[in-house]
Amino acid sequence: MNPDEFDVIIIGGGITGAGTQRDCAMRGLRTLLIEKSDIATGATGRNHGLLHSGARYAVNDPESARECIEENMILRRIAAHCIDETDGLFITLPEDDLAYQQTFVQSCQAAGINAEIIDPDLARRLEPSVNPALIGAVKVPDGSVDPFRLCAANMLDAKLRGGQVRLHTDVTGFIREGDTIKGVHTRSRATGEEKDYYASVVVNAGGIWGHNIAQMAGVQVGMFPAKGALLIFAHRVNNMVINRCRKPSNADILVPGDTVCIIGTTSTRIPFEECDEVAVTPDEVNLLISEGSLLAPSLSSTRILRAYAGVRPLVSADNDPSGRNISRGIVCLDHETRDGLKGFVTITGGKLMTYRLMAEMATDCVCRKLGVDKACETATTPLPGSEERSYEAVAQKIWESPSTAQKAAAARMGTRASRIRTGDRRDEALICECEEVSVGEINAAIERMEVSTLTDLRRRTRVGMGTCQGEFCACRAAGLLAKAHGCIARERADLNDFLQERWKGNFPIGWGDTLREAEYTQWVYKHVLGV
Amino acid sequence: MKLQEYTQSRANFEECMKCTVCTAYCPVLQVNPLYPGPKQAGPDGERLRLKDPYFFNYALKYCLNCKRCEVACPSGVHVADLIQTARIKYDKSNPKLRDRILASTDFMGKMVRPVAPIANVATGLGITKTVLDATLKIDHRRQFPAYSGRSFEGWLKRRAKEQAAFPEQVAYFHGCYVNYNYPQLGKDLVKVMNALGIGVQLLDKEKCCGIAMITNGMSKEATKHANHNVAVLQKAVDAGLKVVTTSSTCVFTIRDEYPGVLGVDNAAVHDAIFMATRLIYEKLEKGATLKFKADYHKKIAYHTPCHMEKLGWGVFSENLMRMIPGVEFTVLDSACCGIAGTYGFKKENYEASQAIGAPLFAQIQSVNPDIVACDCETCKWQIEMSTGYKVMNPISILAEALAD
């Protein structure tokens, strides 16, 4: 059999693509995933990391709400190590209409979301950071989800089931025979090597870039890029998700994620040309801080670590090319029935929360085309790492008395933490001191997780995500990467790129301690290390 | 309020720039690889603990609470406060009987005083030390401070009238050591103060400052003491009195640990309590005089206790001793002696404690002074035990050098 021939090629290494590859691989298909950059570089890695209960959509979009709560419960089972079961609050402030609370709770209950009105006093006790002026509170099963970890776990599972992955590779065109897509032309960004891959079905899971991919295949998908900006605060201010109990608006969700918390988001239509380089504007920063401070007043005086923005792939309904009638629902297009183009499927719309359902729909479609009759099992099979429910249990099973770094590794890797080499003090040395990432954990990621750059490594381990933003860990991790890849010159350039990328996120909020620290980082790298 | 006009975080932990200078100055890290170091244990660890108390690391108990990390920090992070408050908040293990005994300096003093001569002989015996080591894990190589048969409080009460006659008055927070172990230091203070025309009063029933309780996991008891002492100090302040101490750790605890670690508000009394050496120095600056013996010739080496270093007040003790004619004076390199109150008494810490102090002991031996001067009683025990040199509080040295 031709090694470049597959049952299905998935374009896009976001959560939808990774999830689809996993589902396809679980149904016995030979899969290849192609991603132009790294996993989770688009909207997947550029959102709140909110494990929606669906409550936010309950009033206006009951279908999305129902999807969310179902997937929420599924993810708790299959992705335990990616999820923090924090619960969430929907608070009513004096300037909000308390009557909305009733509508909200009824809609939640209709969608199957366990929303419970609680006393404002209890809310203040449960979440001490919440705006004490609140006049109403509803508790919902929100949580937080680490999108990088979730995406990596899906990719890893697909690989463990024989799937192949080509990251940092562009799809430059389609191989087409008549009305059938037969494969793709690709070019590696690292080596420039051009290569063709063949498959019976190609799935377009390119998020907002799926618009162009579809165009390349000769079909139209009406997509509208909507930019959303967010801010990361340097520590966890809140331990529960805090939302405003009102019609969804800007900057009204504060999510605790790992060691930080994130406020967002805004929503601005942008042209397609700007999708690759979205920058956060001063107005957006101001809006996020001032609205965020209404959820948790301490945000107005808490150090901000980064600002970033993502692009939502919004899809207009097929009968409405103007884009006025936009849904956040899942769109799965079989281009054979829609456009007469065989062997091509687009899966888009939806959200991080519903990636698994999207993957299931896309895979069902692929299986129909291939005549494969195997049921989807992704809702019941835990992802690699998620076989245990808690990181305490994981750490206790692997180590007799786990160190802080080992506990942190168990929280990041779940049961896969058992693959970290220990025993040698060199393996236990810390690379990242802010997030407690050891040499052993970095090496485990390099060996199994398709790492070619420091930024790739960051998405898989949290190296450089802490308050120092790479100041101390970047050069150490670069040393390990240089060793693994056997190339110092390449790693030197990579280190430079990494620091630039860190600065890009610091720049929009470049004041106070974050500016001091960035200055210090520059001093260390430029003047001490000569980078 | 303007948004993001300034940022703040508990104990300034987010001001940490990761420069790691605290780690370079940590005396524990030099000798104990099990300790994560101040940066890891403090600001770095705090972010993880805020995520989940599960990330609390029990190795934080190795912290001496010497505060040298805070002195070193260029960003004003209260590193040691972060570590001590984390221990208070997250360490769920109950203090051992030994730690309770070591921490209850007040209680033990009261119990032992009536039988002081017997107790002093007993604690000096090899058999007692062996038993304490085996049963309580108090290291057998430690020497115990002797108890006094008569308390300092009783001595000063009998002289209350005579002290009240002085035109100017101070209140004295004498601490457990002066009251139960070494009243002579209190008597020396009274002598020096009287020479300046100042009478010395007791506070209205002070309690142990509580530092040993803080470091031994008894924060509830320590908070009770703190609240009591703040109230007592308030009375003195209301009466227009300044309060002095002769122990750098007592004064440091009352001024900084009460609000920083225990969360006890002491703002109204904070600026009224001083080391006696600071008050005396300021008096002399303003023109007061002390008359010294003409024939006082001593070679003195001054060891700055860690908490004196943190307060920045070593300079007052140092300059007072330099004023004594005939004194050959050396300031020893700033370094922790390793005892850290009750820390060095614990069997598991003995080796580390002695290793931390080793450079200091070596320097004392090479200087070979007549007296080592030091404002802290536990440093005194450690240096006397480890070097054989006599250690005196600067106040006692002043008293000894005063012309009769």
mmCIF file of C-alpha atoms in Angstrom, chain A residues 63-344:
data_model
loop_
_atom_site.group_PDB
_atom_site.id
_atom_site.type_symbol
_atom_site.label_atom_id
_atom_site.label_comp_id
_atom_site.label_asym_id
_atom_site.label_seq_id
_atom_site.Cartn_x
_atom_site.Cartn_y
_atom_site.Cartn_z
ATOM 1 C CA GLU A 63 -30.072 24.341 20.686
ATOM 2 C CA SER A 64 -26.489 25.448 21.393
ATOM 3 C CA ALA A 65 -27.283 25.409 25.102
ATOM 4 C CA ARG A 66 -28.429 21.808 24.932
ATOM 5 C CA GLU A 67 -25.364 20.799 22.932
ATOM 6 C CA CYS A 68 -23.133 22.533 25.480
ATOM 7 C CA ILE A 69 -24.526 20.853 28.575
ATOM 8 C CA GLU A 70 -24.422 17.441 26.944
ATOM 9 C CA GLU A 71 -20.825 17.902 25.799
ATOM 10 C CA ASN A 72 -19.947 19.462 29.156
ATOM 11 C CA MET A 73 -20.941 16.256 30.937
ATOM 12 C CA ILE A 74 -19.174 14.105 28.338
ATOM 13 C CA LEU A 75 -15.913 16.077 28.584
ATOM 14 C CA ARG A 76 -15.879 15.678 32.361
ATOM 15 C CA ARG A 77 -15.781 11.938 31.725
ATOM 16 C CA ILE A 78 -13.417 11.692 28.797
ATOM 17 C CA ALA A 79 -11.072 14.653 29.332
ATOM 18 C CA ALA A 80 -10.641 14.833 33.108
ATOM 19 C CA HIS A 81 -7.036 16.059 32.964
ATOM 20 C CA CYS A 82 -7.988 18.952 30.678
ATOM 21 C CA ILE A 83 -10.843 20.123 32.842
ATOM 22 C CA ASP A 84 -11.243 22.016 36.066
ATOM 23 C CA GLU A 85 -14.696 21.497 37.541
ATOM 24 C CA THR A 86 -15.019 24.933 39.088
ATOM 25 C CA ASP A 87 -18.741 25.666 38.633
ATOM 26 C CA GLY A 88 -19.809 29.137 37.611
ATOM 27 C CA LEU A 89 -21.896 32.067 38.762
ATOM 28 C CA PHE A 90 -24.210 34.320 36.763
ATOM 29 C CA ILE A 91 -24.381 37.499 38.790
ATOM 30 C CA THR A 92 -26.887 40.321 38.628
ATOM 31 C CA LEU A 93 -25.459 43.739 39.442
ATOM 32 C CA PRO A 94 -27.546 46.704 40.619
ATOM 33 C CA GLU A 95 -27.497 48.149 37.084
ATOM 34 C CA ASP A 96 -28.867 44.873 35.618
ATOM 35 C CA ASP A 97 -32.501 43.832 35.462
ATOM 36 C CA LEU A 98 -33.139 41.246 38.171
ATOM 37 C CA ALA A 99 -36.250 40.092 36.304
ATOM 38 C CA TYR A 100 -33.949 38.595 33.636
ATOM 39 C CA GLN A 101 -32.809 36.058 36.232
ATOM 40 C CA GLN A 102 -36.173 34.266 36.086
ATOM 41 C CA THR A 103 -36.150 34.034 32.290
ATOM 42 C CA PHE A 104 -32.563 32.868 32.447
ATOM 43 C CA VAL A 105 -33.137 30.123 34.995
ATOM 44 C CA GLN A 106 -36.246 28.848 33.214
ATOM 45 C CA SER A 107 -34.400 28.718 29.908
ATOM 46 C CA CYS A 108 -31.513 26.872 31.547
ATOM 47 C CA GLN A 109 -33.842 24.328 33.059
ATOM 48 C CA ALA A 110 -35.603 23.837 29.730
ATOM 49 C CA ALA A 111 -32.216 23.107 28.157
ATOM 50 C CA GLY A 112 -31.334 20.598 30.887
ATOM 51 C CA ILE A 113 -28.838 22.854 32.659
ATOM 52 C CA ASN A 114 -28.861 22.660 36.432
ATOM 53 C CA ALA A 115 -29.125 26.374 37.245
ATOM 54 C CA GLU A 116 -29.764 27.203 40.878
ATOM 55 C CA ILE A 117 -30.593 30.632 42.280
ATOM 56 C CA ILE A 118 -28.459 31.221 45.351
ATOM 57 C CA ASP A 119 -28.399 33.906 47.998
ATOM 58 C CA PRO A 120 -26.017 36.790 47.140
ATOM 59 C CA ASP A 121 -24.358 36.218 50.513
ATOM 60 C CA LEU A 122 -23.646 32.620 49.638
ATOM 61 C CA ALA A 123 -22.225 33.765 46.291
ATOM 62 C CA ARG A 124 -19.875 36.143 48.104
ATOM 63 C CA ARG A 125 -18.734 33.282 50.333
ATOM 64 C CA LEU A 126 -18.328 30.777 47.496
ATOM 65 C CA GLU A 127 -16.386 33.240 45.377
ATOM 66 C CA PRO A 128 -14.756 35.932 47.518
ATOM 67 C CA SER A 129 -13.481 37.858 44.494
ATOM 68 C CA VAL A 130 -16.969 38.504 43.127
ATOM 69 C CA ASN A 131 -18.304 42.064 43.006
ATOM 70 C CA PRO A 132 -19.823 42.391 46.493
ATOM 71 C CA ALA A 133 -22.500 44.742 45.137
ATOM 72 C CA LEU A 134 -24.275 41.848 43.401
ATOM 73 C CA ILE A 135 -28.009 41.603 43.991
ATOM 74 C CA GLY A 136 -28.582 38.171 42.500
ATOM 75 C CA ALA A 137 -26.631 35.019 41.711
ATOM 76 C CA VAL A 138 -27.250 31.774 39.876
ATOM 77 C CA LYS A 139 -24.930 28.789 40.174
ATOM 78 C CA VAL A 140 -24.356 26.715 37.023
ATOM 79 C CA PRO A 141 -22.083 23.790 36.089
ATOM 80 C CA ASP A 142 -19.541 25.919 34.184
ATOM 81 C CA GLY A 143 -15.884 25.010 34.392
ATOM 82 C CA SER A 144 -12.635 25.595 32.637
ATOM 83 C CA VAL A 145 -10.928 23.542 29.972
ATOM 84 C CA ASP A 146 -7.356 23.751 28.769
ATOM 85 C CA PRO A 147 -7.727 23.873 24.977
ATOM 86 C CA PHE A 148 -4.053 23.123 24.273
ATOM 87 C CA ARG A 149 -4.110 20.058 26.443
ATOM 88 C CA LEU A 150 -7.424 18.912 24.982
ATOM 89 C CA CYS A 151 -6.188 19.358 21.430
ATOM 90 C CA ALA A 152 -2.876 17.633 22.144
ATOM 91 C CA ALA A 153 -4.640 14.699 23.816
ATOM 92 C CA ASN A 154 -6.885 14.202 20.775
ATOM 93 C CA MET A 155 -3.898 14.344 18.439
ATOM 94 C CA LEU A 156 -1.957 11.953 20.635
ATOM 95 C CA ASP A 157 -4.810 9.461 20.747
ATOM 96 C CA ALA A 158 -5.127 9.562 16.965
ATOM 97 C CA LYS A 159 -1.387 8.928 16.717
ATOM 98 C CA LEU A 160 -1.543 6.054 19.169
ATOM 99 C CA ARG A 161 -4.215 4.570 16.885
ATOM 100 C CA GLY A 162 -1.969 4.837 13.843
ATOM 101 C CA GLY A 163 -2.882 8.325 12.650
ATOM 102 C CA GLN A 164 -0.240 10.517 11.078
ATOM 103 C CA VAL A 165 0.341 14.201 11.676
ATOM 104 C CA ARG A 166 2.130 16.807 9.545
ATOM 105 C CA LEU A 167 2.450 20.084 11.381
ATOM 106 C CA HIS A 168 3.962 23.279 9.925
ATOM 107 C CA THR A 169 2.803 22.135 6.496
ATOM 108 C CA ASP A 170 0.682 24.156 4.053
ATOM 109 C CA VAL A 171 -1.941 22.678 1.799
ATOM 110 C CA THR A 172 -1.074 24.394 -1.478
ATOM 111 C CA GLY A 173 -3.778 22.854 -3.648
ATOM 112 C CA PHE A 174 -6.144 19.953 -4.225
ATOM 113 C CA ILE A 175 -5.611 16.908 -6.409
ATOM 114 C CA ARG A 176 -8.822 16.729 -8.357
ATOM 115 C CA GLU A 177 -10.120 14.252 -10.899
ATOM 116 C CA GLY A 178 -13.283 15.506 -12.516
ATOM 117 C CA ASP A 179 -15.795 16.155 -9.758
ATOM 118 C CA THR A 180 -13.816 14.272 -7.118
ATOM 119 C CA ILE A 181 -11.157 15.426 -4.676
ATOM 120 C CA LYS A 182 -8.430 12.790 -4.589
ATOM 121 C CA GLY A 183 -5.867 14.371 -2.322
ATOM 122 C CA VAL A 184 -3.795 17.454 -1.544
ATOM 123 C CA HIS A 185 -0.537 19.112 -2.586
ATOM 124 C CA THR A 186 1.494 20.262 0.426
ATOM 125 C CA ARG A 187 4.633 22.167 1.222
ATOM 126 C CA SER A 188 6.549 21.889 4.484
ATOM 127 C CA ARG A 189 7.220 25.250 6.121
ATOM 128 C CA ALA A 190 10.309 23.910 7.815
ATOM 129 C CA THR A 191 12.083 22.307 4.845
ATOM 130 C CA GLY A 192 10.175 23.624 1.829
ATOM 131 C CA GLU A 193 9.657 20.044 0.682
ATOM 132 C CA GLU A 194 6.624 19.547 -1.572
ATOM 133 C CA LYS A 195 4.625 16.385 -1.281
ATOM 134 C CA ASP A 196 1.296 14.965 -2.436
ATOM 135 C CA TYR A 197 -1.013 12.937 -0.223
ATOM 136 C CA TYR A 198 -4.023 10.946 -1.394
ATOM 137 C CA ALA A 199 -7.240 10.079 0.379
ATOM 138 C CA SER A 200 -10.778 9.019 -0.389
ATOM 139 C CA VAL A 201 -12.153 11.904 1.638
ATOM 140 C CA VAL A 202 -10.640 15.245 2.609
ATOM 141 C CA VAL A 203 -12.132 17.026 5.611
ATOM 142 C CA ASN A 204 -11.841 20.793 5.786
ATOM 143 C CA ALA A 205 -11.537 21.628 9.494
ATOM 144 C CA GLY A 206 -9.634 24.860 8.989
ATOM 145 C CA GLY A 207 -11.711 27.113 11.229
ATOM 146 C CA ILE A 208 -11.799 30.597 9.728
ATOM 147 C CA TRP A 209 -9.099 29.532 7.253
ATOM 148 C CA GLY A 210 -11.583 26.893 6.081
ATOM 149 C CA HIS A 211 -13.133 29.663 3.992
ATOM 150 C CA ASN A 212 -10.005 29.807 1.829
ATOM 151 C CA ILE A 213 -9.547 26.040 1.833
ATOM 152 C CA ALA A 214 -13.066 25.612 0.487
ATOM 153 C CA GLN A 215 -12.369 28.247 -2.150
ATOM 154 C CA MET A 216 -9.216 26.393 -3.135
ATOM 155 C CA ALA A 217 -11.357 23.304 -3.642
ATOM 156 C CA GLY A 218 -13.734 25.336 -5.791
ATOM 157 C CA VAL A 219 -16.677 25.638 -3.402
ATOM 158 C CA GLN A 220 -17.981 28.523 -1.303
ATOM 159 C CA VAL A 221 -18.615 28.519 2.427
ATOM 160 C CA GLY A 222 -19.944 31.859 3.664
ATOM 161 C CA MET A 223 -17.827 32.627 6.659
ATOM 162 C CA PHE A 224 -17.414 35.824 8.615
ATOM 163 C CA PRO A 225 -14.359 36.420 10.791
ATOM 164 C CA ALA A 226 -15.215 37.985 14.137
ATOM 165 C CA LYS A 227 -12.312 39.012 16.307
ATOM 166 C CA GLY A 228 -12.492 38.550 20.048
ATOM 167 C CA ALA A 229 -9.903 40.047 22.410
ATOM 168 C CA LEU A 230 -9.052 38.714 25.881
ATOM 169 C CA LEU A 231 -6.730 39.523 28.769
ATOM 170 C CA ILE A 232 -4.791 37.114 30.963
ATOM 171 C CA PHE A 233 -4.255 38.128 34.580
ATOM 172 C CA ALA A 234 -1.104 36.948 36.311
ATOM 173 C CA HIS A 235 -2.764 34.814 38.946
ATOM 174 C CA ARG A 236 -6.042 33.175 39.699
ATOM 175 C CA VAL A 237 -8.256 35.894 41.108
ATOM 176 C CA ASN A 238 -11.384 33.740 41.047
ATOM 177 C CA ASN A 239 -11.937 30.048 41.547
ATOM 178 C CA MET A 240 -15.379 29.942 39.934
ATOM 179 C CA VAL A 241 -16.310 31.196 36.495
ATOM 180 C CA ILE A 242 -18.080 34.572 36.831
ATOM 181 C CA ASN A 243 -20.609 35.689 34.186
ATOM 182 C CA ARG A 244 -23.111 38.549 34.039
ATOM 183 C CA CYS A 245 -26.742 37.482 34.203
ATOM 184 C CA ARG A 246 -27.945 39.565 31.272
ATOM 185 C CA LYS A 247 -28.106 39.363 27.499
ATOM 186 C CA PRO A 248 -24.610 38.198 26.401
ATOM 187 C CA SER A 249 -22.356 41.182 25.850
ATOM 188 C CA ASN A 250 -18.713 42.255 25.798
ATOM 189 C CA ALA A 251 -16.196 41.264 28.474
ATOM 190 C CA ASP A 252 -18.690 39.593 30.749
ATOM 191 C CA ILE A 253 -16.996 36.248 31.432
ATOM 192 C CA LEU A 254 -14.095 35.746 33.826
ATOM 193 C CA VAL A 255 -12.651 32.226 33.717
ATOM 194 C CA PRO A 256 -10.051 30.748 36.071
ATOM 195 C CA GLY A 257 -7.643 28.674 34.001
ATOM 196 C CA ASP A 258 -4.767 26.768 35.566
ATOM 197 C CA THR A 259 -2.626 29.397 37.373
ATOM 198 C CA VAL A 260 -4.221 32.444 35.705
ATOM 199 C CA CYS A 261 -7.621 33.908 34.941
ATOM 200 C CA ILE A 262 -8.951 35.281 31.697
ATOM 201 C CA ILE A 263 -11.438 38.049 30.961
ATOM 202 C CA GLY A 264 -13.175 38.343 27.615
ATOM 203 C CA THR A 265 -14.269 38.931 25.152
ATOM 204 C CA THR A 266 -15.026 41.539 22.532
ATOM 205 C CA SER A 267 -16.592 40.937 19.147
ATOM 206 C CA THR A 268 -15.574 42.838 16.038
ATOM 207 C CA ARG A 269 -16.006 41.880 12.397
ATOM 208 C CA ILE A 270 -12.667 41.956 10.591
ATOM 209 C CA PRO A 271 -11.664 41.384 6.946
ATOM 210 C CA PHE A 272 -10.181 38.008 5.974
ATOM 211 C CA GLU A 273 -6.766 39.557 5.258
ATOM 212 C CA GLU A 274 -6.373 40.348 8.974
ATOM 213 C CA CYS A 275 -7.067 36.833 10.250
ATOM 214 C CA ASP A 276 -3.392 35.879 10.420
ATOM 215 C CA GLU A 277 -2.259 38.942 12.363
ATOM 216 C CA VAL A 278 -4.893 40.115 14.794
ATOM 217 C CA ALA A 279 -3.742 42.746 17.264
ATOM 218 C CA VAL A 280 -5.464 43.899 20.442
ATOM 219 C CA THR A 281 -6.255 47.621 20.445
ATOM 220 C CA PRO A 282 -6.062 50.021 23.416
ATOM 221 C CA ASP A 283 -9.853 50.476 23.281
ATOM 222 C CA GLU A 284 -10.355 46.745 23.633
ATOM 223 C CA VAL A 285 -7.944 46.619 26.581
ATOM 224 C CA ASN A 286 -9.805 49.457 28.298
ATOM 225 C CA LEU A 287 -13.157 47.825 27.711
ATOM 226 C CA LEU A 288 -11.955 44.467 29.047
ATOM 227 C CA ILE A 289 -10.502 45.966 32.226
ATOM 228 C CA SER A 290 -13.442 48.217 33.009
ATOM 229 C CA GLU A 291 -16.121 45.611 32.295
ATOM 230 C CA GLY A 292 -14.043 42.903 33.983
ATOM 231 C CA SER A 293 -13.749 45.002 37.120
ATOM 232 C CA LEU A 294 -17.524 44.894 37.400
ATOM 233 C CA LEU A 295 -17.336 41.106 37.735
ATOM 234 C CA ALA A 296 -14.377 41.104 40.150
ATOM 235 C CA PRO A 297 -13.311 44.564 41.371
ATOM 236 C CA SER A 298 -9.754 43.449 42.122
ATOM 237 C CA LEU A 299 -9.106 43.110 38.385
ATOM 238 C CA SER A 300 -8.676 46.874 38.262
ATOM 239 C CA SER A 301 -5.491 46.507 40.301
ATOM 240 C CA THR A 302 -4.290 43.013 39.382
ATOM 241 C CA ARG A 303 -1.235 42.540 37.223
ATOM 242 C CA ILE A 304 -2.039 41.664 33.611
ATOM 243 C CA LEU A 305 0.184 39.158 31.867
ATOM 244 C CA ARG A 306 -0.904 39.243 28.252
ATOM 245 C CA ALA A 307 -3.492 40.384 25.771
ATOM 246 C CA TYR A 308 -4.488 38.240 22.832
ATOM 247 C CA ALA A 309 -7.183 37.896 20.241
ATOM 248 C CA GLY A 310 -8.740 35.075 18.291
ATOM 249 C CA VAL A 311 -10.977 34.889 15.265
ATOM 250 C CA ARG A 312 -14.313 33.106 15.534
ATOM 251 C CA PRO A 313 -15.319 31.199 12.419
ATOM 252 C CA LEU A 314 -18.912 32.347 12.131
ATOM 253 C CA VAL A 315 -20.892 30.785 9.306
ATOM 254 C CA SER A 316 -23.880 32.276 7.565
ATOM 255 C CA ALA A 317 -26.775 30.006 6.799
ATOM 256 C CA ASP A 318 -26.729 28.751 3.223
ATOM 257 C CA ASN A 319 -29.884 30.628 2.364
ATOM 258 C CA ASP A 320 -28.500 33.900 3.678
ATOM 259 C CA PRO A 321 -25.320 34.914 1.866
ATOM 260 C CA SER A 322 -25.434 38.381 3.451
ATOM 261 C CA GLY A 323 -24.307 36.947 6.756
ATOM 262 C CA ARG A 324 -26.953 38.805 8.708
ATOM 263 C CA ASN A 325 -28.418 35.626 10.027
ATOM 264 C CA ILE A 326 -25.423 34.123 11.736
ATOM 265 C CA SER A 327 -25.547 31.085 13.947
ATOM 266 C CA ARG A 328 -22.945 29.770 16.310
ATOM 267 C CA GLY A 329 -24.266 26.310 15.644
ATOM 268 C CA ILE A 330 -22.397 23.459 14.042
ATOM 269 C CA VAL A 331 -22.213 23.392 10.242
ATOM 270 C CA CYS A 332 -21.281 20.109 8.575
ATOM 271 C CA LEU A 333 -21.313 20.347 4.793
ATOM 272 C CA ASP A 334 -21.125 17.357 2.489
ATOM 273 C CA HIS A 335 -19.994 19.107 -0.664
ATOM 274 C CA GLU A 336 -21.099 16.170 -2.777
ATOM 275 C CA THR A 337 -24.763 16.763 -1.997
ATOM 276 C CA ARG A 338 -24.387 20.536 -1.654
ATOM 277 C CA ASP A 339 -22.055 21.392 -4.520
ATOM 278 C CA GLY A 340 -21.580 18.168 -6.476
ATOM 279 C CA LEU A 341 -17.946 17.914 -5.346
ATOM 280 C CA LYS A 342 -17.128 14.376 -4.233
ATOM 281 C CA GLY A 343 -14.680 13.434 -1.512
ATOM 282 C CA PHE A 344 -14.814 16.768 0.312
#
